[in-house]
Amino acid sequence: MRKIFFLSLLLLSCFSVFAQTYTPQVSKDSLGVLTARVKILKMNIDLLEMKIKESEEEEEVEKLRLKLMEANGNMKVSAEKTSAHGSKTGKDAEVDLKAMEKLSKQAKNDSEDAIKALDRFNKQIAKVEKLRLEIQAEERKIAYVKPWVAFNK
């Protein structure tokens, strides 16, 4: 009886020793693979953020395209008004210099606005193209870095 009691006491004391030992489930190799995978996921997140920024810039391009079309329309209308007013003043008609000056000034302003809108539009397109090149470079980096990950269940 004492032997059984002694063995059970010994067994209970050994359980606490076994409970405190730690056996890792992840080896150092798999830890490296997991670290590389986390790095790739972070790179993918950065890539997606760049794509979001690109779409925002493309939206801005569309807004500027509409403004450019409006400015070109205004320029065309004011040029037609100036041309029509100039053709009205024939040999016998009186020349209204103030009206002609006002119309030509309006045509000049509209022309300058159209040129400015075109410059802003071209700059925005250049921004989008630059972002696309950066995105392509990041995609190439990610393609070269991808490790072969095998998870054992």
Coordinates of N, CA and C in Angstrom, one line a residue:
M1 N 0.8 -1.2 0.0 CA 0.0 0.0 0.0 C 0.9 1.3 0.0
R2 N 1.9 1.2 0.8 CA 2.8 2.3 0.8 C 3.5 2.5 -0.5
K3 N 3.8 1.4 -1.2 CA 4.4 1.6 -2.6 C 3.4 2.3 -3.5
I4 N 2.2 1.9 -3.5 CA 1.2 2.6 -4.4 C 1.1 4.0 -4.0
F5 N 1.0 4.3 -2.8 CA 0.9 5.7 -2.3 C 2.1 6.5 -2.8
F6 N 3.3 5.9 -2.6 CA 4.5 6.5 -2.9 C 4.6 6.7 -4.5
L7 N 4.2 5.8 -5.2 CA 4.2 5.9 -6.7 C 3.2 7.0 -7.2
S8 N 2.1 7.0 -6.6 CA 1.1 8.0 -7.0 C 1.6 9.4 -6.6
L9 N 2.2 9.6 -5.5 CA 2.8 10.8 -5.1 C 3.9 11.2 -6.1
L10 N 4.7 10.3 -6.4 CA 5.8 10.5 -7.4 C 5.3 10.9 -8.8
L11 N 4.2 10.2 -9.2 CA 3.6 10.5 -10.4 C 3.0 11.9 -10.5
L12 N 2.3 12.3 -9.4 CA 1.8 13.7 -9.3 C 2.9 14.7 -9.3
S13 N 3.9 14.5 -8.7 CA 5.0 15.5 -8.7 C 5.7 15.5 -10.1
C14 N 5.7 14.4 -10.8 CA 6.3 14.4 -12.2 C 5.3 15.2 -13.2
F15 N 4.0 15.1 -13.0 CA 3.1 15.8 -13.9 C 3.4 17.3 -13.9
S16 N 3.7 17.8 -12.7 CA 3.9 19.3 -12.7 C 5.2 19.6 -13.5
V17 N 6.2 18.7 -13.4 CA 7.4 18.9 -14.2 C 7.2 18.8 -15.7
F18 N 6.4 17.9 -16.1 CA 6.0 17.7 -17.5 C 5.2 18.9 -18.0
A19 N 4.4 19.4 -17.2 CA 3.5 20.5 -17.5 C 4.3 21.8 -17.8
Q20 N 5.4 21.9 -17.2 CA 6.2 23.2 -17.3 C 7.1 23.1 -18.5
T21 N 7.3 22.0 -19.1 CA 8.2 22.0 -20.2 C 7.5 22.4 -21.5
Y22 N 8.2 23.2 -22.3 CA 7.6 23.7 -23.5 C 8.2 23.1 -24.7
T23 N 7.4 22.5 -25.6 CA 7.9 22.0 -26.8 C 7.3 22.8 -28.0
P24 N 8.2 23.5 -28.7 CA 7.7 24.4 -29.7 C 7.1 23.6 -30.9
Q25 N 6.0 24.2 -31.4 CA 5.3 23.5 -32.6 C 5.8 24.1 -33.9
V26 N 6.6 25.2 -33.8 CA 7.1 25.9 -35.0 C 8.6 25.8 -35.0
S27 N 9.2 25.3 -36.1 CA 10.6 25.2 -36.2 C 11.2 26.6 -36.6
K28 N 12.5 26.7 -36.6 CA 13.1 28.0 -37.0 C 12.9 28.2 -38.5
D29 N 12.9 27.1 -39.3 CA 12.7 27.3 -40.7 C 11.3 27.8 -41.0
S30 N 10.3 27.2 -40.4 CA 9.0 27.6 -40.6 C 8.7 29.0 -40.1
L31 N 9.4 29.4 -39.1 CA 9.3 30.8 -38.6 C 9.9 31.8 -39.6
G32 N 11.0 31.4 -40.3 CA 11.5 32.2 -41.4 C 10.5 32.3 -42.5
V33 N 9.9 31.2 -42.8 CA 8.9 31.2 -43.9 C 7.7 32.1 -43.5
L34 N 7.2 32.0 -42.3 CA 6.1 32.8 -41.9 C 6.5 34.3 -41.8
T35 N 7.7 34.6 -41.4 CA 8.2 36.0 -41.4 C 8.2 36.5 -42.9
A36 N 8.7 35.7 -43.8 CA 8.7 36.1 -45.2 C 7.3 36.4 -45.7
R37 N 6.4 35.5 -45.3 CA 5.0 35.6 -45.7 C 4.4 36.9 -45.2
V38 N 4.7 37.3 -44.0 CA 4.2 38.5 -43.4 C 4.7 39.7 -44.2
K39 N 6.0 39.6 -44.5 CA 6.6 40.7 -45.3 C 5.9 40.8 -46.7
I40 N 5.6 39.7 -47.3 CA 4.9 39.8 -48.6 C 3.5 40.4 -48.4
L41 N 2.8 40.0 -47.4 CA 1.5 40.5 -47.1 C 1.6 42.0 -46.9
K42 N 2.6 42.5 -46.2 CA 2.7 44.0 -46.0 C 3.0 44.6 -47.4
M43 N 3.8 44.0 -48.2 CA 4.1 44.6 -49.6 C 2.8 44.6 -50.4
N44 N 1.9 43.6 -50.3 CA 0.7 43.5 -51.0 C -0.3 44.6 -50.5
I45 N -0.2 44.9 -49.2 CA -1.0 46.0 -48.6 C -0.6 47.3 -49.2
D46 N 0.7 47.5 -49.3 CA 1.3 48.8 -49.8 C 0.9 48.9 -51.3
L47 N 0.9 47.8 -52.0 CA 0.5 47.8 -53.4 C -1.0 48.2 -53.6
L48 N -1.8 47.6 -52.7 CA -3.2 47.9 -52.8 C -3.5 49.4 -52.5
E49 N -2.7 49.9 -51.5 CA -2.9 51.4 -51.2 C -2.5 52.2 -52.4
M50 N -1.4 51.8 -53.1 CA -1.0 52.5 -54.3 C -2.1 52.5 -55.4
K51 N -2.7 51.3 -55.5 CA -3.8 51.2 -56.5 C -5.0 52.1 -56.1
I52 N -5.3 52.2 -54.9 CA -6.4 53.1 -54.4 C -6.0 54.5 -54.7
K53 N -4.8 54.9 -54.5 CA -4.3 56.3 -54.8 C -4.4 56.5 -56.3
E54 N -4.1 55.5 -57.1 CA -4.1 55.6 -58.5 C -5.6 55.9 -59.0
S55 N -6.5 55.1 -58.4 CA -7.9 55.3 -58.8 C -8.4 56.7 -58.4
E56 N -8.0 57.2 -57.3 CA -8.3 58.6 -56.9 C -7.8 59.6 -57.8
E57 N -6.5 59.4 -58.3 CA -5.9 60.3 -59.3 C -6.7 60.2 -60.6
E58 N -7.1 59.0 -61.0 CA -7.8 58.8 -62.2 C -9.2 59.6 -62.1
E59 N -9.8 59.5 -61.0 CA -11.0 60.3 -60.8 C -10.8 61.8 -61.0
E60 N -9.7 62.3 -60.5 CA -9.3 63.7 -60.7 C -9.1 64.0 -62.1
V61 N -8.5 63.0 -62.9 CA -8.3 63.2 -64.3 C -9.6 63.4 -65.0
E62 N -10.6 62.6 -64.6 CA -12.0 62.7 -65.2 C -12.6 64.1 -64.9
K63 N -12.4 64.6 -63.7 CA -12.9 65.9 -63.4 C -12.3 67.0 -64.2
L64 N -10.9 66.8 -64.4 CA -10.2 67.8 -65.1 C -10.6 67.7 -66.6
R65 N -10.9 66.5 -67.1 CA -11.3 66.3 -68.5 C -12.6 67.1 -68.7
L66 N -13.5 67.0 -67.8 CA -14.8 67.7 -67.9 C -14.6 69.2 -67.9
K67 N -13.7 69.7 -67.0 CA -13.4 71.1 -67.0 C -12.7 71.6 -68.3
L68 N -11.9 70.7 -68.8 CA -11.2 71.0 -70.1 C -12.3 71.1 -71.2
M69 N -13.2 70.2 -71.2 CA -14.2 70.3 -72.3 C -15.1 71.5 -72.1
E70 N -15.4 71.9 -70.9 CA -16.2 73.1 -70.7 C -15.4 74.3 -71.1
A71 N -14.1 74.4 -70.8 CA -13.3 75.5 -71.2 C -13.1 75.6 -72.7
N72 N -13.0 74.5 -73.3 CA -12.9 74.5 -74.8 C -14.2 74.9 -75.4
G73 N -15.4 74.5 -74.8 CA -16.7 75.0 -75.3 C -16.8 76.5 -75.1
N74 N -16.4 77.0 -74.0 CA -16.5 78.5 -73.7 C -15.6 79.2 -74.7
M75 N -14.4 78.7 -75.0 CA -13.5 79.3 -75.9 C -14.1 79.3 -77.3
K76 N -14.7 78.3 -77.7 CA -15.3 78.2 -79.0 C -16.5 79.1 -79.2
V77 N -17.3 79.2 -78.2 CA -18.5 80.1 -78.2 C -18.0 81.6 -78.3
S78 N -17.0 82.0 -77.4 CA -16.6 83.3 -77.5 C -15.8 83.7 -78.8
A79 N -15.2 82.7 -79.4 CA -14.5 82.9 -80.7 C -15.6 83.1 -81.7
E80 N -16.7 82.4 -81.7 CA -17.7 82.5 -82.7 C -18.4 83.9 -82.5
K81 N -18.6 84.3 -81.3 CA -19.2 85.6 -81.0 C -18.4 86.7 -81.6
T82 N -17.1 86.6 -81.4 CA -16.1 87.6 -81.9 C -16.1 87.6 -83.4
S83 N -16.1 86.4 -84.0 CA -16.1 86.3 -85.4 C -17.4 86.8 -86.0
A84 N -18.6 86.5 -85.4 CA -19.9 87.0 -85.9 C -19.9 88.5 -85.8
H85 N -19.4 89.1 -84.7 CA -19.4 90.5 -84.5 C -18.5 91.2 -85.5
G86 N -17.4 90.6 -85.8 CA -16.5 91.1 -86.8 C -17.0 91.1 -88.2
S87 N -17.8 90.0 -88.5 CA -18.4 89.9 -89.9 C -19.6 90.9 -90.0
K88 N -20.2 91.3 -88.9 CA -21.3 92.3 -89.0 C -20.8 93.6 -89.4
T89 N -19.6 93.9 -89.0 CA -19.1 95.3 -89.3 C -18.5 95.2 -90.7
G90 N -19.4 95.6 -91.6 CA -19.0 95.6 -93.0 C -18.5 97.0 -93.4
K91 N -18.7 97.3 -94.7 CA -18.2 98.6 -95.2 C -19.1 99.8 -94.6
D92 N -20.4 99.5 -94.6 CA -21.3 100.6 -94.2 C -21.6 100.6 -92.7
A93 N -21.4 99.6 -92.0 CA -21.8 99.5 -90.6 C -20.7 100.2 -89.7
E94 N -21.3 100.7 -88.6 CA -20.4 101.4 -87.7 C -19.7 100.3 -86.9
V95 N -18.4 100.6 -86.5 CA -17.6 99.7 -85.7 C -17.8 100.1 -84.3
D96 N -18.3 99.2 -83.5 CA -18.4 99.4 -82.0 C -17.1 98.9 -81.4
L97 N -16.2 99.8 -81.2 CA -14.9 99.4 -80.7 C -14.9 98.8 -79.3
K98 N -15.8 99.4 -78.5 CA -15.8 98.9 -77.1 C -16.4 97.4 -77.0
A99 N -17.4 97.2 -77.8 CA -18.0 95.8 -77.9 C -17.0 94.8 -78.5
M100 N -16.3 95.3 -79.5 CA -15.3 94.4 -80.2 C -14.2 94.1 -79.2
E101 N -13.7 95.1 -78.5 CA -12.6 95.0 -77.5 C -13.1 94.0 -76.4
K102 N -14.3 94.2 -75.9 CA -14.8 93.4 -74.9 C -14.9 91.9 -75.4
L103 N -15.4 91.7 -76.5 CA -15.5 90.3 -77.1 C -14.1 89.7 -77.3
S104 N -13.2 90.5 -77.8 CA -11.9 89.9 -78.0 C -11.2 89.6 -76.7
K105 N -11.4 90.4 -75.7 CA -10.8 90.2 -74.4 C -11.4 88.9 -73.8
Q106 N -12.7 88.8 -73.9 CA -13.4 87.6 -73.4 C -12.9 86.3 -74.2
A107 N -12.7 86.4 -75.5 CA -12.1 85.3 -76.2 C -10.7 85.0 -75.8
K108 N -9.9 86.0 -75.5 CA -8.5 85.8 -75.0 C -8.5 85.1 -73.6
N109 N -9.4 85.6 -72.7 CA -9.5 85.0 -71.4 C -9.9 83.5 -71.5
D110 N -10.9 83.3 -72.3 CA -11.4 81.9 -72.5 C -10.3 81.0 -73.1
S111 N -9.5 81.5 -74.0 CA -8.4 80.8 -74.6 C -7.4 80.5 -73.5
E112 N -7.0 81.4 -72.7 CA -6.1 81.2 -71.6 C -6.6 80.2 -70.6
D113 N -7.9 80.3 -70.3 CA -8.5 79.3 -69.4 C -8.4 77.9 -69.9
A114 N -8.6 77.8 -71.2 CA -8.5 76.4 -71.9 C -7.1 75.9 -71.9
I115 N -6.1 76.8 -72.1 CA -4.7 76.4 -72.0 C -4.3 75.9 -70.6
K116 N -4.8 76.7 -69.6 CA -4.5 76.3 -68.2 C -5.1 75.0 -67.9
A117 N -6.4 74.8 -68.3 CA -7.1 73.5 -68.1 C -6.4 72.3 -68.7
L118 N -5.9 72.6 -69.9 CA -5.1 71.5 -70.6 C -3.8 71.2 -69.9
D119 N -3.1 72.2 -69.4 CA -1.9 72.0 -68.6 C -2.2 71.2 -67.4
R120 N -3.2 71.5 -66.6 CA -3.6 70.8 -65.4 C -3.9 69.3 -65.8
F121 N -4.7 69.2 -66.8 CA -5.1 67.8 -67.3 C -3.8 67.0 -67.6
N122 N -2.9 67.6 -68.4 CA -1.7 66.9 -68.7 C -0.8 66.5 -67.5
K123 N -0.7 67.4 -66.6 CA 0.0 67.2 -65.3 C -0.6 66.0 -64.5
Q124 N -1.9 66.0 -64.5 CA -2.6 64.9 -63.7 C -2.4 63.6 -64.4
I125 N -2.4 63.6 -65.8 CA -2.2 62.4 -66.5 C -0.8 61.9 -66.2
A126 N 0.2 62.8 -66.2 CA 1.6 62.4 -65.9 C 1.7 61.8 -64.5
K127 N 0.9 62.3 -63.5 CA 0.9 61.8 -62.2 C 0.4 60.3 -62.2
V128 N -0.7 60.1 -62.9 CA -1.3 58.8 -63.0 C -0.3 57.8 -63.6
E129 N 0.3 58.2 -64.7 CA 1.3 57.4 -65.4 C 2.5 57.0 -64.5
K130 N 2.9 58.0 -63.7 CA 4.0 57.8 -62.7 C 3.6 56.7 -61.7
L131 N 2.4 56.9 -61.2 CA 1.9 55.9 -60.2 C 1.8 54.5 -60.8
R132 N 1.4 54.4 -62.0 CA 1.3 53.1 -62.7 C 2.6 52.5 -62.8
L133 N 3.6 53.3 -63.1 CA 5.0 52.7 -63.2 C 5.5 52.2 -61.9
E134 N 5.2 53.0 -60.8 CA 5.5 52.5 -59.4 C 4.8 51.2 -59.1
I135 N 3.5 51.1 -59.5 CA 2.8 49.9 -59.2 C 3.3 48.7 -59.9
Q136 N 3.7 48.9 -61.2 CA 4.3 47.8 -61.9 C 5.6 47.4 -61.3
A137 N 6.4 48.3 -60.8 CA 7.7 48.0 -60.2 C 7.4 47.2 -58.9
E138 N 6.5 47.6 -58.1 CA 6.1 46.9 -56.9 C 5.6 45.5 -57.2
E139 N 4.8 45.4 -58.2 CA 4.3 44.1 -58.6 C 5.4 43.1 -59.0
R140 N 6.4 43.7 -59.7 CA 7.6 42.9 -60.0 C 8.4 42.4 -58.8
K141 N 8.5 43.4 -57.8 CA 9.2 43.0 -56.6 C 8.5 41.9 -55.9
I142 N 7.2 42.0 -55.8 CA 6.4 41.0 -55.1 C 6.5 39.6 -55.8
A143 N 6.6 39.6 -57.1 CA 6.7 38.4 -57.9 C 8.0 37.7 -57.7
Y144 N 9.1 38.5 -57.5 CA 10.4 37.9 -57.2 C 10.5 37.4 -55.8
V145 N 9.8 37.9 -54.9 CA 10.0 37.6 -53.5 C 9.2 36.4 -53.0
K146 N 8.1 36.1 -53.7 CA 7.2 35.1 -53.2 C 7.8 33.8 -52.8
P147 N 7.7 33.3 -51.6 CA 8.3 32.1 -51.2 C 7.3 31.0 -51.4
W148 N 7.7 29.8 -51.4 CA 6.8 28.6 -51.4 C 6.5 28.3 -50.0
V149 N 5.2 28.5 -49.7 CA 4.7 28.3 -48.3 C 3.9 27.0 -48.3
A150 N 4.2 26.1 -47.5 CA 3.4 24.9 -47.3 C 3.1 24.8 -45.8
F151 N 1.8 24.8 -45.5 CA 1.3 24.7 -44.1 C 0.9 23.2 -43.9
N152 N 1.4 22.6 -43.0 CA 1.0 21.2 -42.6 C 0.0 21.3 -41.5
K153 N -1.1 20.5 -41.8 CA -2.1 20.5 -40.8 C -2.1 19.2 -40.0

